[in-house]
Amino acid sequence: MSVTANKVVMKKATREAFGDEIVELGKKNKNIYVVDIDIGKSCKTTAFSQQLPNQHVNVGIAEQNGAGLAAGLATTGKIPFVSTYAVFGSLRMAEQIRQEICYPNLNVKIACSHGGLTPANDGGSHQSIEDMGVLRTIPNMTVIMGADYHSTRKLVAQAAEIYGPVYLRFTRDTVPFIYDENEEFTIGKAKQIQDGTDIAIIANGDTVYLALEAAKQLEQEGISVKLLDMHTIKPLDRDAVVECLNIGKIITVEDHNILNGLGSAVCEVVAEEGKGLVRRIGVQDKFGESAPYEKLLEMNGITIENIVKTAKEMLK
């Protein structure tokens, strides 16, 4: 919990949402397994291992082995969730994900904490800024990042229901609550937070709250904002992006390299449609460093102030 401008903001890391939801899913479905890479405390799978030990495997610090084991479990009808840090679950496991999971289209879920800049003081080595971009280029892979605790729980539950490889990205640091527990989400379908006519903002993950606050500020200045939570960047909700082209001006906001992430995915649609203007706000194609999370966002222009400034410049 934090206090901003005399307003109490409730916060919780989305890795907590995964930890809470996977226990409930495992109790309901004995085919759900967790494959741990020896960091259950950080990835919030300790409760699962304690309550459902027969559905839990710890392979030690061996991500590639974990991916291979998960592939094997999937061939027997199990639904394994490989749990590790995003930098390792995307890059160190990339060959196994491609060859052993996505190529045969196996029902494996890669559930990764510490996405984006949220590892903060852990430094650039632990800040996964390219993971969603790398994995969205692999056929059969679905790529998801919820914006808050409740949306993440719903998306984890849906990931367990759909067949095929899924990459789920969670935050290490706490992020504000946006939705209530009764809100519904559909993988591959953008969540429209508000409609507008002057400019469209499409955000993902921990930046959705920043986009929402920027939209509120712009609305106070008479600028009408259409705001989308694009929790699934693959398959991207192409129809939602095309609808934004009726406005013509789009800002994308993400805690990810502006190359090959949400911004690039939106630009692909806009280019193919042959109209519209896009400005991408995100990590500026550089590695992070050890610093507070908010400072790292500021260094990359991922701020409420920069979203507002960019919108006004586009409307000139």
GROMACS .gro file of C-alpha atoms in nm, residues 138-245:
model
  108
  138ILE     CA    1   0.800  -1.849  -3.189
  139PRO     CA    2   0.501  -2.019  -3.358
  140ASN     CA    3   0.226  -2.164  -3.132
  141MET     CA    4   0.327  -1.944  -2.837
  142THR     CA    5   0.075  -1.723  -2.654
  143VAL     CA    6   0.225  -1.426  -2.463
  144ILE     CA    7   0.042  -1.264  -2.169
  145MET     CA    8   0.101  -1.008  -1.897
  146GLY     CA    9  -0.176  -0.903  -1.660
  147ALA     CA   10  -0.198  -0.545  -1.536
  148ASP     CA   11  -0.275  -0.613  -1.171
  149TYR     CA   12  -0.342  -0.882  -0.913
  150HIS     CA   13  -0.701  -0.965  -1.009
  151SER     CA   14  -0.653  -0.962  -1.386
  152THR     CA   15  -0.345  -1.181  -1.349
  153ARG     CA   16  -0.534  -1.442  -1.147
  154LYS     CA   17  -0.805  -1.458  -1.414
  155LEU     CA   18  -0.550  -1.487  -1.696
  156VAL     CA   19  -0.353  -1.762  -1.517
  157ALA     CA   20  -0.677  -1.957  -1.478
  158GLN     CA   21  -0.755  -1.914  -1.848
  159ALA     CA   22  -0.404  -2.018  -1.946
  160ALA     CA   23  -0.463  -2.347  -1.766
  161GLU     CA   24  -0.780  -2.400  -1.968
  162ILE     CA   25  -0.652  -2.332  -2.320
  163TYR     CA   26  -0.433  -2.586  -2.497
  164GLY     CA   27  -0.082  -2.502  -2.607
  165PRO     CA   28   0.233  -2.317  -2.500
  166VAL     CA   29   0.174  -1.999  -2.297
  167TYR     CA   30   0.422  -1.745  -2.159
  168LEU     CA   31   0.292  -1.564  -1.851
  169ARG     CA   32   0.490  -1.264  -1.727
  170PHE     CA   33   0.461  -1.131  -1.370
  171THR     CA   34   0.602  -0.838  -1.175
  172ARG     CA   35   0.847  -0.867  -0.890
  173ASP     CA   36   0.750  -0.530  -0.744
  174THR     CA   37   0.403  -0.436  -0.631
  175VAL     CA   38   0.166  -0.268  -0.877
  176PRO     CA   39  -0.166  -0.091  -0.804
  177PHE     CA   40  -0.501  -0.266  -0.817
  178ILE     CA   41  -0.702  -0.158  -1.122
  179TYR     CA   42  -0.981  -0.415  -1.147
  180ASP     CA   43  -1.209  -0.581  -0.893
  181GLU     CA   44  -1.216  -0.957  -0.849
  182ASN     CA   45  -1.534  -0.997  -1.056
  183GLU     CA   46  -1.390  -0.844  -1.375
  184GLU     CA   47  -1.370  -1.089  -1.665
  185PHE     CA   48  -1.083  -1.126  -1.913
  186THR     CA   49  -1.037  -1.322  -2.233
  187ILE     CA   50  -0.696  -1.427  -2.366
  188GLY     CA   51  -0.642  -1.258  -2.702
  189LYS     CA   52  -0.909  -0.992  -2.640
  190ALA     CA   53  -0.804  -0.644  -2.527
  191LYS     CA   54  -0.976  -0.496  -2.222
  192GLN     CA   55  -1.121  -0.154  -2.298
  193ILE     CA   56  -1.094   0.053  -1.981
  194GLN     CA   57  -1.252   0.361  -2.136
  195ASP     CA   58  -1.363   0.489  -2.474
  196GLY     CA   59  -1.252   0.815  -2.633
  197THR     CA   60  -1.228   1.009  -2.956
  198ASP     CA   61  -0.908   1.219  -2.955
  199ILE     CA   62  -0.627   0.973  -2.889
  200ALA     CA   63  -0.584   0.602  -2.814
  201ILE     CA   64  -0.348   0.463  -2.551
  202ILE     CA   65  -0.265   0.092  -2.558
  203ALA     CA   66  -0.076  -0.034  -2.254
  204ASN     CA   67   0.041  -0.367  -2.114
  205GLY     CA   68   0.124  -0.507  -1.771
  206ASP     CA   69   0.252  -0.275  -1.499
  207THR     CA   70   0.225   0.030  -1.727
  208VAL     CA   71  -0.155   0.009  -1.755
  209TYR     CA   72  -0.194   0.199  -1.429
  210LEU     CA   73   0.037   0.475  -1.554
  211ALA     CA   74  -0.165   0.498  -1.875
  212LEU     CA   75  -0.488   0.514  -1.675
  213GLU     CA   76  -0.358   0.799  -1.459
  214ALA     CA   77  -0.235   0.982  -1.770
  215ALA     CA   78  -0.575   0.935  -1.933
  216LYS     CA   79  -0.744   1.087  -1.628
  217GLN     CA   80  -0.516   1.390  -1.647
  218LEU     CA   81  -0.576   1.432  -2.020
  219GLU     CA   82  -0.953   1.404  -1.969
  220GLN     CA   83  -0.933   1.684  -1.712
  221GLU     CA   84  -0.776   1.899  -1.983
  222GLY     CA   85  -1.054   1.820  -2.228
  223ILE     CA   86  -0.876   1.547  -2.425
  224SER     CA   87  -1.086   1.237  -2.484
  225VAL     CA   88  -0.885   0.914  -2.444
  226LYS     CA   89  -0.956   0.561  -2.556
  227LEU     CA   90  -0.761   0.328  -2.324
  228LEU     CA   91  -0.691  -0.041  -2.385
  229ASP     CA   92  -0.525  -0.298  -2.159
  230MET     CA   93  -0.357  -0.524  -2.418
  231HIS     CA   94  -0.278  -0.804  -2.172
  232THR     CA   95  -0.220  -1.049  -2.459
  233ILE     CA   96   0.040  -0.936  -2.708
  234LYS     CA   97   0.020  -1.266  -2.894
  235PRO     CA   98  -0.230  -1.329  -3.034
  236LEU     CA   99  -0.271  -0.954  -3.053
  237ASP     CA  100  -0.628  -0.825  -3.065
  238ARG     CA  101  -0.598  -0.692  -3.418
  239ASP     CA  102  -0.961  -0.577  -3.430
  240ALA     CA  103  -0.909  -0.358  -3.123
  241VAL     CA  104  -0.604  -0.195  -3.283
  242VAL     CA  105  -0.792  -0.137  -3.609
  243GLU     CA  106  -1.072   0.032  -3.415
  244CYS     CA  107  -0.814   0.271  -3.272
  245LEU     CA  108  -0.729   0.372  -3.627
   0.00000   0.00000   0.00000
